[in-house]
Coordinates of C-alpha atoms in Angstrom, one line a residue:
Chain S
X1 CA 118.9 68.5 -49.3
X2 CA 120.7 66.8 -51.5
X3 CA 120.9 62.6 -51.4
X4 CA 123.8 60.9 -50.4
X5 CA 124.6 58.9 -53.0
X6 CA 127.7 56.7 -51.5
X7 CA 125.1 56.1 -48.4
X8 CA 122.6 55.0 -50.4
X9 CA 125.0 52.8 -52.9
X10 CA 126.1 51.5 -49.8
X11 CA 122.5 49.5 -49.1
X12 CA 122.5 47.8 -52.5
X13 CA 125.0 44.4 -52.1
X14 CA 124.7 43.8 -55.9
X15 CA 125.9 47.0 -57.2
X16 CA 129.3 46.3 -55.8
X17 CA 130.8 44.0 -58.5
X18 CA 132.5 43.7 -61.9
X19 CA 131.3 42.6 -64.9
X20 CA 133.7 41.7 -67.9
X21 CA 136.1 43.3 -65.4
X22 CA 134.7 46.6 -65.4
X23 CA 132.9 47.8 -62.5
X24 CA 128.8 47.2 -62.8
X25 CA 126.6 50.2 -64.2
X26 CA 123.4 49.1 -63.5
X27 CA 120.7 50.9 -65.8
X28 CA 118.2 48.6 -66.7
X29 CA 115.6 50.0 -64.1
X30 CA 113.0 50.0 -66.0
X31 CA 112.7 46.3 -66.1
X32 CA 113.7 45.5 -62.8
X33 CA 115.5 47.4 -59.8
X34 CA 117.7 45.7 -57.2
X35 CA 117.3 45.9 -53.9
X36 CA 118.4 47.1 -51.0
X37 CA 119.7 44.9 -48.0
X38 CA 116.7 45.6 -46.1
X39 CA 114.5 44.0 -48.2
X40 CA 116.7 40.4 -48.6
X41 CA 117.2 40.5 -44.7
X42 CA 113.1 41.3 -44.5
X43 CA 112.9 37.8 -46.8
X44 CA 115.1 36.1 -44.7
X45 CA 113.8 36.5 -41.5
X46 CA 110.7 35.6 -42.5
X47 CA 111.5 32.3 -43.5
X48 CA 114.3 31.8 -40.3
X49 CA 111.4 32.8 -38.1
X50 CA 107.6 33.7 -39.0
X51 CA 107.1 31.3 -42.3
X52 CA 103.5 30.3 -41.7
X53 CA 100.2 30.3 -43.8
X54 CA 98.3 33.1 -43.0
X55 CA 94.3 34.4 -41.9
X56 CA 93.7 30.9 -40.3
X57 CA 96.5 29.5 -38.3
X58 CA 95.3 29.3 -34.7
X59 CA 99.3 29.9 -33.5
X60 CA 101.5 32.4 -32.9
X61 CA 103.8 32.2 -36.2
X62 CA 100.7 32.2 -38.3
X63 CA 99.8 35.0 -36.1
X64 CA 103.0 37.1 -36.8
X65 CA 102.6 36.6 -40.5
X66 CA 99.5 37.9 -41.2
X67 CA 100.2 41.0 -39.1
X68 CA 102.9 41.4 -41.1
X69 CA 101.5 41.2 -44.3
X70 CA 98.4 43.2 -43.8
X71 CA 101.0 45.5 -42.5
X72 CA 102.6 45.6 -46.1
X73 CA 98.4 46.1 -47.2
X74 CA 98.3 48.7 -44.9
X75 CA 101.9 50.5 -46.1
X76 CA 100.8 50.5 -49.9
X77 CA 97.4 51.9 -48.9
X78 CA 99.2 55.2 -47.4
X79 CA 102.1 54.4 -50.2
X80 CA 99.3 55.6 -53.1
X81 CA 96.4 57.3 -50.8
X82 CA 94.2 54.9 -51.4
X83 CA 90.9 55.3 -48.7
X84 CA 90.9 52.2 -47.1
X85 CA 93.7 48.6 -47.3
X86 CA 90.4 46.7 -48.5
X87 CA 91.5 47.9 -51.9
X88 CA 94.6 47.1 -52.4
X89 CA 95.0 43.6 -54.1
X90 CA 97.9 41.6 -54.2
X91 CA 98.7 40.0 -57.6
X92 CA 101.6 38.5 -59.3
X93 CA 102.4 41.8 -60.7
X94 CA 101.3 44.7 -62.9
X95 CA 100.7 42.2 -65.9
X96 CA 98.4 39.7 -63.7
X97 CA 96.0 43.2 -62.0
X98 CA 95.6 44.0 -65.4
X99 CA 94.4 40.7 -66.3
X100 CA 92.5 40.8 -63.6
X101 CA 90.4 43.3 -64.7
X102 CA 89.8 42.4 -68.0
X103 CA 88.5 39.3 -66.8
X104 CA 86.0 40.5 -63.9
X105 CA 85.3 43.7 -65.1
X106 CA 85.4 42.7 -68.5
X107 CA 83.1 40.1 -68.2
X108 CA 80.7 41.7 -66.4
X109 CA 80.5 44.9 -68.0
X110 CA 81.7 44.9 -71.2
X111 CA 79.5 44.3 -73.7
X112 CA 79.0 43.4 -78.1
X113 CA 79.4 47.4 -79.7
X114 CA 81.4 48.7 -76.2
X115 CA 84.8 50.2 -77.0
X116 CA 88.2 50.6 -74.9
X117 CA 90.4 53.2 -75.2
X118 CA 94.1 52.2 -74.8
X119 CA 96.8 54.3 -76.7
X120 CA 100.4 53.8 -79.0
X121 CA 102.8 53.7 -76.2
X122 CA 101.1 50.6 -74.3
X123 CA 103.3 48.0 -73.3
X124 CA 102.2 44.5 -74.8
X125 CA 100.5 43.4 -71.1
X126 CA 97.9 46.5 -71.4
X127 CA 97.1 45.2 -75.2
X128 CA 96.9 42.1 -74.9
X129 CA 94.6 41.4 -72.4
X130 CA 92.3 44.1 -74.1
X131 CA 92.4 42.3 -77.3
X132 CA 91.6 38.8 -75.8
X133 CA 88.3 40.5 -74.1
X134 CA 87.1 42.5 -77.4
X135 CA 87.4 39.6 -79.6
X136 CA 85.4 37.6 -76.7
X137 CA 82.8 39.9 -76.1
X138 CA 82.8 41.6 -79.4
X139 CA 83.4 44.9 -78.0
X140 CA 86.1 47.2 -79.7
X141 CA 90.0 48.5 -79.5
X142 CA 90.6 52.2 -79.9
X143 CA 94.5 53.3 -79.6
X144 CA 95.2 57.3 -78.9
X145 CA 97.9 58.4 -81.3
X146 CA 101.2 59.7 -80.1
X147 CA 103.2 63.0 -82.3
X148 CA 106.9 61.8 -82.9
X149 CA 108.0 62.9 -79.1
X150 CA 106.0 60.4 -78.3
X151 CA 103.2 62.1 -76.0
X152 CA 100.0 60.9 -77.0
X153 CA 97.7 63.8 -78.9
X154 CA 95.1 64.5 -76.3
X155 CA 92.5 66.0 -78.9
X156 CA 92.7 62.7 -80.7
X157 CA 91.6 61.4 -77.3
X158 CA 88.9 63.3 -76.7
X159 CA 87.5 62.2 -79.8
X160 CA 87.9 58.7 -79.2
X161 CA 85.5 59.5 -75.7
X162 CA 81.5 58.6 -76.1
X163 CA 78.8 56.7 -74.5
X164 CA 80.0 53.6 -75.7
X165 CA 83.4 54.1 -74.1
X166 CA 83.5 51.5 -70.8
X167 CA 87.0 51.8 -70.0
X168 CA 90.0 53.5 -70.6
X169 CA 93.3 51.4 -69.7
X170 CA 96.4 53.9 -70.3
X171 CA 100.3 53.7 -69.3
X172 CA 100.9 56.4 -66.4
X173 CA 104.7 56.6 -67.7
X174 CA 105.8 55.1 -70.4
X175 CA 108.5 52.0 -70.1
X176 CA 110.2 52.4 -73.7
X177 CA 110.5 56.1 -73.9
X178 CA 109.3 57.6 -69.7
X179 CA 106.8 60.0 -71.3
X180 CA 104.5 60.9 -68.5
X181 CA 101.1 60.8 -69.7
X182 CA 98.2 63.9 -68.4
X183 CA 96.3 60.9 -66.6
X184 CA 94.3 63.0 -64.3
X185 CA 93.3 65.2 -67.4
X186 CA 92.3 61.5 -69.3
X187 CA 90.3 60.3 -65.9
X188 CA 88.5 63.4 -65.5
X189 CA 87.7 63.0 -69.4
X190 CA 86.9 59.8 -69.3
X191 CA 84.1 59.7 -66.3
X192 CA 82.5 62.7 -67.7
X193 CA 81.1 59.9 -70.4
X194 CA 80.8 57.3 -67.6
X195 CA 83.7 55.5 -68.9
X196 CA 86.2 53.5 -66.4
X197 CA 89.9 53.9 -65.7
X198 CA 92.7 51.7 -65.0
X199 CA 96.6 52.8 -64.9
X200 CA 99.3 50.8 -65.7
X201 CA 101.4 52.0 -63.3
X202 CA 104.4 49.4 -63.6
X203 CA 107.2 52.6 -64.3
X204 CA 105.3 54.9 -62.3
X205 CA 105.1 54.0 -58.8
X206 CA 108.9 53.9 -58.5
X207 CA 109.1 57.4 -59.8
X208 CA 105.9 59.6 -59.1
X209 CA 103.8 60.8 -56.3
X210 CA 101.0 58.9 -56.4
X211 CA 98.0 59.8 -54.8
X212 CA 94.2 57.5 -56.1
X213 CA 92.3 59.5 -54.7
X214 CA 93.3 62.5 -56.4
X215 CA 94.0 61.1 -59.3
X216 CA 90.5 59.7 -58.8
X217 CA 91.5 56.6 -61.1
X218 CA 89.7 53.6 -61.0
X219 CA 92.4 50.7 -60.9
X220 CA 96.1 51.2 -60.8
X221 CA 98.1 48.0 -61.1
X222 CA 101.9 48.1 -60.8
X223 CA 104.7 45.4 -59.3
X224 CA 107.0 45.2 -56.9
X225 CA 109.9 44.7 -58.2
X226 CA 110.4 47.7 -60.7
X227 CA 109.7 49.7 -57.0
X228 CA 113.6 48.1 -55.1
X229 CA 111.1 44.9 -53.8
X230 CA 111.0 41.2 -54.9
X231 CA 109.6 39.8 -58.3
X232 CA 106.2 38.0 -58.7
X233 CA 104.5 40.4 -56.5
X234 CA 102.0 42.7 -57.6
X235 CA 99.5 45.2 -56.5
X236 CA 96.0 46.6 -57.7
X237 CA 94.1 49.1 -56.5
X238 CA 90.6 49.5 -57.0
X239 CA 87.6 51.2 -56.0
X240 CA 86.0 49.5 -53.1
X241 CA 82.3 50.1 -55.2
X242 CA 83.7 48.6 -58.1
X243 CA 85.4 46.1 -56.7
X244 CA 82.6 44.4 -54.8
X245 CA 80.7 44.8 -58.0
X246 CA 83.0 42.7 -59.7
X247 CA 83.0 38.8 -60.1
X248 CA 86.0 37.1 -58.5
X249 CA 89.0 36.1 -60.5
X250 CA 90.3 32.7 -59.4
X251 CA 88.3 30.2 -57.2
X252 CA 89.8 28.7 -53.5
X253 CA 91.5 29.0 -50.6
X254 CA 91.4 32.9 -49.1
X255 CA 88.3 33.9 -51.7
X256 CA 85.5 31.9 -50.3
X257 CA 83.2 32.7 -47.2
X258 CA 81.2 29.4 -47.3
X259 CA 81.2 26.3 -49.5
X260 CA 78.3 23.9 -50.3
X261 CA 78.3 21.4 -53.2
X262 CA 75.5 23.9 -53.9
X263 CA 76.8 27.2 -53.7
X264 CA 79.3 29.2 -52.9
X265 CA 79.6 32.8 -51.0
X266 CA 82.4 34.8 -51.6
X267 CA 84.7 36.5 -49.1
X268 CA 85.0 40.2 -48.6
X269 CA 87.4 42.4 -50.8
X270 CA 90.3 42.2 -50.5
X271 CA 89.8 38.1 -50.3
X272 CA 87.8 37.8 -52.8
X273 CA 90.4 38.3 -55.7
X274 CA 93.0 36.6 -53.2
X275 CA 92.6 33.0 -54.2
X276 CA 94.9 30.3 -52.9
X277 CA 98.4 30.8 -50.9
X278 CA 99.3 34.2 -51.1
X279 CA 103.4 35.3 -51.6
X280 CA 103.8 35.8 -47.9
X281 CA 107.3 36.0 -47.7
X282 CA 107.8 38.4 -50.9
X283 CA 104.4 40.8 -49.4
X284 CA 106.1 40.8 -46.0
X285 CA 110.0 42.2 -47.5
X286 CA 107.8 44.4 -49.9
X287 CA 107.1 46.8 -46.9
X288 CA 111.0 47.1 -46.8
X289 CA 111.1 48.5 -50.0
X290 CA 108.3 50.8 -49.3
X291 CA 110.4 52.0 -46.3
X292 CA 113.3 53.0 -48.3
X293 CA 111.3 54.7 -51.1
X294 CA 109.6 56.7 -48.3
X295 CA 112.8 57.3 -46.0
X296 CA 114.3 58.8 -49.0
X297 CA 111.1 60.8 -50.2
X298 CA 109.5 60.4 -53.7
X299 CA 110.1 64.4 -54.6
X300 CA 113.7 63.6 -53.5
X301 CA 114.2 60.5 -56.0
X302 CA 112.6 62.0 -58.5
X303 CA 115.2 65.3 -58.8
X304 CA 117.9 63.1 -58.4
X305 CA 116.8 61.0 -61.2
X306 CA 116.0 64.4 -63.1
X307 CA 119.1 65.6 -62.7
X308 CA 120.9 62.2 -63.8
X309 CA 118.3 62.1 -67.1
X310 CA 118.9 66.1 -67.5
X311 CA 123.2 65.0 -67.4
X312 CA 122.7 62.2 -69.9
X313 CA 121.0 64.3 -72.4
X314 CA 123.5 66.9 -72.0
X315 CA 127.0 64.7 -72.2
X316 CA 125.2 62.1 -75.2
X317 CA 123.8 65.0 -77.5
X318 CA 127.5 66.2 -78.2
X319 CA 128.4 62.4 -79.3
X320 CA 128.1 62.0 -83.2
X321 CA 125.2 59.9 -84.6
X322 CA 123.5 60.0 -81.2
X323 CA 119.7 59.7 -81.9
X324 CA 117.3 60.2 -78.9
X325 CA 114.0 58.6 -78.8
X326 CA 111.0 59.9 -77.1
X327 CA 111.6 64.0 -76.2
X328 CA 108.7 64.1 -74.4
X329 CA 108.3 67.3 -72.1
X330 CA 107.4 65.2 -69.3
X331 CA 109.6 62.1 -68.8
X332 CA 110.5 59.9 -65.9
X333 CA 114.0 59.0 -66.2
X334 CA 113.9 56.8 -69.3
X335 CA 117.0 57.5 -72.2
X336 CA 115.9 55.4 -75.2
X337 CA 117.8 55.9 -78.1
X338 CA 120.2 54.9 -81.3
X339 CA 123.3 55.1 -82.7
X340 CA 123.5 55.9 -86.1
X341 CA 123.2 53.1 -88.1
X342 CA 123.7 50.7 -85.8
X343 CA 121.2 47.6 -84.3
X344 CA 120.3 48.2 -80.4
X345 CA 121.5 45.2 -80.1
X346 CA 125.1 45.8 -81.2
X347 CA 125.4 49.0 -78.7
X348 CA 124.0 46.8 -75.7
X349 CA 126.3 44.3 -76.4
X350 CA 129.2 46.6 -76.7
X351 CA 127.9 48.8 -73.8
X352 CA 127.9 45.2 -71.5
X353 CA 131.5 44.5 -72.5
X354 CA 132.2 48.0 -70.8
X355 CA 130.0 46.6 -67.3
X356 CA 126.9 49.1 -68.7
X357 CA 123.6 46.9 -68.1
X358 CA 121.1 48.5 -70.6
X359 CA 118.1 47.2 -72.3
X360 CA 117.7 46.7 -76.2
X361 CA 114.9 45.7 -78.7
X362 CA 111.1 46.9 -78.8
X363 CA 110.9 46.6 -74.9
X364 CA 107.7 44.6 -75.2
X365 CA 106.1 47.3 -77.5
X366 CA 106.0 46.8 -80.9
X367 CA 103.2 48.9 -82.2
X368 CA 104.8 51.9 -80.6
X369 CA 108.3 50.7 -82.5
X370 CA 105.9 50.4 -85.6
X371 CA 104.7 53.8 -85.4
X372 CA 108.0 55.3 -84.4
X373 CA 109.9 53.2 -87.8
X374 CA 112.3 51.7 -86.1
X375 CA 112.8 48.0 -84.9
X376 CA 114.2 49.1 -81.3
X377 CA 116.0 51.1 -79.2
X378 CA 118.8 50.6 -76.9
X379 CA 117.4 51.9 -73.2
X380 CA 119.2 53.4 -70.4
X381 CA 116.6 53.5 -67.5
X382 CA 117.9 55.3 -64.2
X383 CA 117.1 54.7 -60.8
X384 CA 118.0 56.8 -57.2
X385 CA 121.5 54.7 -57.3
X386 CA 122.9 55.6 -59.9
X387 CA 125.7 58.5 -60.0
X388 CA 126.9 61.2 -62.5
X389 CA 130.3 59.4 -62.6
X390 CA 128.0 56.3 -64.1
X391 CA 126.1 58.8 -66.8
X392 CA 130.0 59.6 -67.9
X393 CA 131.2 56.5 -68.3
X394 CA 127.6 56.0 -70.2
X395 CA 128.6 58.9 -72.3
X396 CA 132.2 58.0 -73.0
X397 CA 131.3 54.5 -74.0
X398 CA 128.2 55.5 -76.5
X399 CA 130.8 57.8 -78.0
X400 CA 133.6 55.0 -78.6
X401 CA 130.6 52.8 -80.2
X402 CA 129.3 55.6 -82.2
X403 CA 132.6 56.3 -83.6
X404 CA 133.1 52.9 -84.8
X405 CA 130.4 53.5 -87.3
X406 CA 130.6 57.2 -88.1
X407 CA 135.0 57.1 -88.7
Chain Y
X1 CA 142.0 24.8 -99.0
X2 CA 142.6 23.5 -95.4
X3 CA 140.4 21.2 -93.5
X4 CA 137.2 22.1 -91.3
X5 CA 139.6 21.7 -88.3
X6 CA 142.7 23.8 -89.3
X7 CA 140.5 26.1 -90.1
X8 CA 138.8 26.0 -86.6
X9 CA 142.3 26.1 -85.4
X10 CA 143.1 29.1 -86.9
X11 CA 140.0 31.2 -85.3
X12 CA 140.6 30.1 -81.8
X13 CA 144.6 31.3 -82.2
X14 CA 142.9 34.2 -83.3
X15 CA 140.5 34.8 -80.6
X16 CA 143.5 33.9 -77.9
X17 CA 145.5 36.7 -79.1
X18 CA 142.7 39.1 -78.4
X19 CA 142.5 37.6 -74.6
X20 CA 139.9 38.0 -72.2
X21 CA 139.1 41.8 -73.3
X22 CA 135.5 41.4 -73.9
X23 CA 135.3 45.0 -76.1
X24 CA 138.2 44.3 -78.7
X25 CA 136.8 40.5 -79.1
X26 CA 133.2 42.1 -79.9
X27 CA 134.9 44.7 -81.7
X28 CA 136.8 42.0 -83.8
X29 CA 133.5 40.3 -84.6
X30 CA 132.0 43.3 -85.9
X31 CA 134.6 43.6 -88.1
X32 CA 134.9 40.3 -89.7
X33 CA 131.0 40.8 -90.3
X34 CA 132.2 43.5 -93.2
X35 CA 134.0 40.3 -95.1
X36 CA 130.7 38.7 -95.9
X37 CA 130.0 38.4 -99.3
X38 CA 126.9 40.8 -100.8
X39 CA 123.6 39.1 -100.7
X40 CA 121.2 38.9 -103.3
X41 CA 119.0 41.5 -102.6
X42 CA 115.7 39.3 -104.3
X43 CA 116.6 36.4 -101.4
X44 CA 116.0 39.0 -98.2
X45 CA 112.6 36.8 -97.6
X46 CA 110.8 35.8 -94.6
X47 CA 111.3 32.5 -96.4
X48 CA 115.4 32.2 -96.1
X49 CA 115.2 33.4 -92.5
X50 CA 116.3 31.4 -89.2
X51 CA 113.4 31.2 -86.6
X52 CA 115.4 31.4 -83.4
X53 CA 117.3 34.6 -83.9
X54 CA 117.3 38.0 -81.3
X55 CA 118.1 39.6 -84.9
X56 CA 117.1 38.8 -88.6
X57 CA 119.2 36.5 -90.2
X58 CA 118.7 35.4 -94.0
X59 CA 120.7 32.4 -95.2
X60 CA 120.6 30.6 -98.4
X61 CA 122.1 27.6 -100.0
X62 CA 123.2 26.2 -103.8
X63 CA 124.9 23.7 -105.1
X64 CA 128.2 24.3 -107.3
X65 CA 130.0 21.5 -108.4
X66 CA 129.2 19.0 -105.2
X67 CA 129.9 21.8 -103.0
X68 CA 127.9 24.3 -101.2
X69 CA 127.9 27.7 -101.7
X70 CA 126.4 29.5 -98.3
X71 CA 125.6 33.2 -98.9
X72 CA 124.3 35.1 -95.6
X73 CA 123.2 38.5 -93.9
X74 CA 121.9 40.0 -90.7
X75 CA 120.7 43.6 -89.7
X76 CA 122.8 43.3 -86.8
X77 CA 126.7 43.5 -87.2
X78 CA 127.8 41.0 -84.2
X79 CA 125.4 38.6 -85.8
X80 CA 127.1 39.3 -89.4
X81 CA 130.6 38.6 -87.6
X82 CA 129.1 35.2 -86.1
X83 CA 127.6 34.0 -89.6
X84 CA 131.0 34.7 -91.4
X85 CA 133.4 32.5 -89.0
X86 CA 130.7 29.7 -89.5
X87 CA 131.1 30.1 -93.3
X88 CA 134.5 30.8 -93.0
X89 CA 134.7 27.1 -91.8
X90 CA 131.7 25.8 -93.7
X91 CA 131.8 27.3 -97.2
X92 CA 132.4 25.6 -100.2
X93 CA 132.3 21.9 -98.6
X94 CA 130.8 18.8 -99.7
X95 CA 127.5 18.1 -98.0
X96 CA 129.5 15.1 -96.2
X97 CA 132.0 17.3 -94.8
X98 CA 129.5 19.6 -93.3
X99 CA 126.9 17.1 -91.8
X100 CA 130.0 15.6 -90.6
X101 CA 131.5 18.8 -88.9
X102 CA 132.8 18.7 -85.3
X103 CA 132.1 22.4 -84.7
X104 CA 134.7 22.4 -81.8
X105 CA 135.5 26.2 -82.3
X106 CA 132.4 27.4 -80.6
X107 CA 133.2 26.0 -77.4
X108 CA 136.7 26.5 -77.6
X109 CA 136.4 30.4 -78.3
X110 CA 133.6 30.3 -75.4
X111 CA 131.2 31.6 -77.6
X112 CA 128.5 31.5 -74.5
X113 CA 130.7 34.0 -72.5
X114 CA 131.1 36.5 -75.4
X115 CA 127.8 36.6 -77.0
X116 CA 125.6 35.9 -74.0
X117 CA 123.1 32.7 -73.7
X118 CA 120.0 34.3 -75.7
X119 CA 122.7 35.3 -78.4
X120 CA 123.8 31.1 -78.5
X121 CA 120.4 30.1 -78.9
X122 CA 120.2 32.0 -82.3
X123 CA 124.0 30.9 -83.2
X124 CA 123.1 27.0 -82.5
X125 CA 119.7 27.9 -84.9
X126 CA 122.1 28.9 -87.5
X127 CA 124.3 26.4 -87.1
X128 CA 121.2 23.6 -86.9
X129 CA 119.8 25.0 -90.7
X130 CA 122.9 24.8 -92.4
X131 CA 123.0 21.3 -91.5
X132 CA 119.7 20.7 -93.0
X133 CA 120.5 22.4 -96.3
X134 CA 123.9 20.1 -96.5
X135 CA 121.6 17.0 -95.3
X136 CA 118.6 18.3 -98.5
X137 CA 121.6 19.1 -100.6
X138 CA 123.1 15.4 -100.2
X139 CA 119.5 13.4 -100.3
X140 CA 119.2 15.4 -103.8
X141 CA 122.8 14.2 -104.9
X142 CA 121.9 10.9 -103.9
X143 CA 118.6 10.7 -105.7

C-alpha cells in the first residue's frame, strides 16, 4: 500500500508556506524534522492541563504526568525492542547519551593502553567525546577507514579488533552521506574479543527498523527531534547489566535513593542517570511522534524515502557537473553532493532563493571531508513528506545552478 | 572618482532594479564576484584571512600614494560578489575616508534578507578588518 502523501502533508502545519515566495521544500531532515500537529497539540496540553514535576507529587496533576511520561519510556522500549523500559534513558539528545557513556563507562572501564574503535564517517559528537576520554585515561583512538563510496572497509576493522579493544562506538547511518553501516556484523565482531558497543543512532531511528535485542548492541543513543518530536530530548539505551555497573552521570534530584552528609545511595536505573528535572513536557509529545512513525510503519517510510532517494539520483545524474558523494550500496535517504566547481555554499544559497531548504558545509564531520578531499557538500536529506513533485523542482533548480558555471 | 556615498547610491539603484527576486539578486552577486582583481597567489595565507567567515576570505592591504589599495578573494562566489561592492566603495581612499565611512548601503540593499544572518556575521568581519588596516595604515602615516 502505498502512502498518502497529501494526507500525510496535510499533518505538518509548517510545510505549508513560502519562502522567498516560492513554496517551501523542506529537505534538511537530516538535521532536524518538523513535526506533525500531534506532537505540538501533545506539548500544549501538557502545559494547559498536566504541567507538574513528576515521581513525587502527592496530587493528581503530578500523577497524570508521570504516567505519561513513563508511557513515552514505555513507547520507545517497544519503539527499539529493548527488554525492559528500565533501559531506556532520557538525555538531552544523541550527543549528551554519548557523553554519557564516555564518562561512566569510560571512567570505569577504560583504562592506560585500552583502545576504542570509532571509524571515518563519525560525526564530530562520537569523536569528540572519545578523544576527551583517551587523552584522560591514556587509552587510544582507532578510526576504521572508508573506500571512496564511503562504506567503511570491514577487513580493516577486523584488524583493528583485539583484547585491548573495550569499546567500539560506530555511526548506524551515516548523517553526511546515509551509508548504512553492517552494525550487527561489527557487534557480533566486536564481543567475540569482549569489546563493547554503542550506536550512534541519531539518522537511524527515523529511518530503520530497530530492534536491540537483535542487534544485540550495547548502547544506542539517538534524539528526538531528527525522529518528527521536539528538540533537546534524547534517548539511550543500554544494557540493564551494564548499566547498573556503571557510575552515575550527574548528581541530584531523580538519581538519589538516600542522602547523608556521609553518603550517598543511588536510585535504580533508569533514575540513576536521570538527575535533576527531567523535559516532561517534550518526553510526554515525544510519544506523539512515536505514534505517527508507527501508524505509518517503519518498512513503509523507508520505500517511500527509497523511492524519493532512487528519483533524485535518476533526474540529478542527467544534470551537467553534478557530482554525487557517498554511493554507498546501502543508504538511508541522504543525497550529498557538488556542483562542478562550485562551493556548497553557493548552491544552498541559490537552492534557498528557489524555497529548497538544504544543508551545506562538512555537516559536523570534517575528517570524513578530509578523507574524501573536499571542504563540503551541499545535502538534500529526505524524509516520509516529501513528494516526487519536490525531487523535480530539486532537479530543475540544481540544473539552472549547474549551468551557470558549466555555460 | 565619485564619493563613498554616490557610489553607495549607485549599488542600491542597482539592487532596486533587480526587486525582490531573490535568485537574479544572488545571481547578480555571483557575477560581480568575477570583476575582482587577481590576487597574488604568494598572499593566499592563513595570515591575510578574516576569522568570522562561513567561507575563506583573504584580504590584504598597501599603501599607494596616501591611498589604499585593497586586493581580495574567497573560494566561495557569493562571498567574492560581497567583497567587490565593499571595494567597489572602499578602494583607493585615504585611510580618513574609510575609517570615516557611513556604510549605509548594506542596510539599504537589506543585505541580512539576501545573504542570511550567519552570512552578515562574516560580511560585518570583513567590513570590521578593513577598518583596521585604514586605522594601521593612518597611525603609520601619522608617525
Amino acid at each position: 500500500m502505498a502512502i498518502d502523501i497529501e494526507k500525510i502533508r496535510g499533518l505538518f502545519p509548517v510545510l505549508h508556506q513560502e519562502v522567498h515566495g516560492k513554496p517551501l521544500v523542506y529537505f534538511d531532515n537530516a538535521a532536524t524534522t518538523q513535526k506533525p500537529k500531534a506532537v505540538l497539540d501533545a506539548l500544549n496540553n501538557y502545559y494547559q492541563t498536566d504541567n507538574s514535576n513528576i515521581h513525587r507529587g502527592a496530587h493528581t496533576l503530578a500523577d497524570r504526568a508521570t504516567r505519561y511520561y513513563e508511557e513515552t519510556r514505555e513507547a520507545l522500549r517497544q519503539f527499539i525492542n529493548a527488554s525492559e523500559s528500565a533501559e531506556i534513558l532520557f538525555t538531552k539528545g544523541t550527543t549528551e547519551g554519548i557523553n554519557l557513556v564516555a564518562s561512566t563507562f569510560g571512567r570505569k572501564f577504560i583504562a592506560k593502553g585500552d583502545e576504542i574503535i570509532i571509524s571515518t564517517l563519525e560525526h564530530h559528537s562520537n569523536i569528540v567525546p572519545w578523544q576527551m576520554l583517551c587523552e584522560e585515561k591514556g587509552a587510544i583512538l582507532k578510526v576504521i577507514p572508508i573506500n571512496d563510496a564511503g562504506e567503511i572497509l570491514y577487513e580493516e576493522f577486523e584488524k583493528l579488533l583485539s583484547p585491548k579493544t573495550k569499546l567500539v562506538s560506530i555511526v548506524h547511518a551515516s548523517n553526511a552521506l546515509g551509508t548504512i553501516n553492517p552494525v550487527k556484523k561489527i557487534i557480533a565482531a566486536a564481543h567475540a574479543v569482549g569489546a563493547k558497543v554503542l550506536l550512534d543512532g541519531a539518522q537511524s531511528s527515523s529511518h530503520l527498523q530497530v530492534d536491540v535485542q537483535d542487534l544485540d548492541c550495547d548502547f544506542f543513543s539517538f534524539s528526538a527531534h531528527k525522529l518528527y518530536g521536539p528538540t533537546g530530548l534524547g534517548v539511550l539505551y543500554g544494557k540493564r547489566a551494564i548499566l547498573e555497573s556503571m557510575p552515575p552521570y550527574q548528581g541530584g534530584g531523580e538519581m538519589i535513593k538516600e542522602v547523608t552528609f556521609e553518603k550517598t545511595t543511588y536510585n535504580e536505573i533508569p533514575f540513576k542517570f536521570e538527575a535533576g528535572t527531567p523535559n516532561i513536557g517534550d518526553v510526554i509529545a515525544f510519544k506523539a511522534a512515536l505514534d505517527f512513525v508507527n501508524n505509518l510503519g517503519k518498512d513503509q517510510i523507508r520505500q517511500h524515502e527509497d523511492e524519493l532517494l532512487r528519483y533524485a539520483n535518476e533526474l540529478l545524474a542527467e544534470v551537467k557537473g553534478f557530482i554525487p558523494v557517498g554511493t554507498a550500496a546501502e543508504k538511508v535517504s541522504v543525497l550529498s553532493f557538488n556542483i562542478n566547481a562550485m562551493h556548497p555554499y553557493d548552491v544552498g544559497m541559490m537552492l534557498d532563493a528557489n524555497g529548497i531548504a538544504v544543508r551545506t558545509g562538512h555537516h559536523c564531520t570534517q575528517p570524513l571531508m578530509k578523507r574524501l578531499g573536499i571542504e563540503g557538500t551541499v545535502r538534500a536529506s529526505f524524509s516520509v513528506y516529501n513528494s516526487k513533485s519536490e525531487i523535480e523542482k530539486l532537479a530543475e533548480s540544481v540544473s539552472r545552478i549547474a549551468r551557470i558555471k558549466n555555460k | 572618482m565619485s564619493s563613498i556615498q554616490e557610489v553607495q547610491d549607485e549599488i542600491v539603484s542597482e539592487f532596486e532594479i533587480l526587486g525582490d527576486d531573490k535568485e537574479s539578486t544572488i545571481y547578480y552577486i555571483m557575477e560581480i564576484g568575477g570583476s575582482l582583481e587577481e590576487f597574488p597567489e604568494n598572499e593566499r595565507i592563513e595570515e591575510n584571512t578574516i576569522k568570522g567567515c562561513q567561507s575563506k576570505v583573504w584580504l590584504i592591504a598597501n599603501e599607494e600614494s596616501g591611498k589604499i589599495h585593497f586586493q581580495a578573494d574567497s573560494n566561495t562566489d557569493i562571498t567574492k560578489g560581497l567583497i567587490s561592492l565593499l571595494l567597489r566603495v572602499l578602494n583607493y581612499r585615504s585611510p580618513e575616508e574609510i575609517i570615516k565611512a557611513d556604510l549605509n548601503f548594506v542596510e539599504r540593499i537589506g543585505m541580512g534578507s539576501i545573504i542570511g544572518s550567519q552570512r552578515s556575521n562574516g560580511f560585518a568581519s570583513m567590513i570590521k578588518q578593513i577598518k583596521l588596516y585604514a586605522l594601521a595604515i593612518q597611525s603609520k602615516q601619522n608617525a
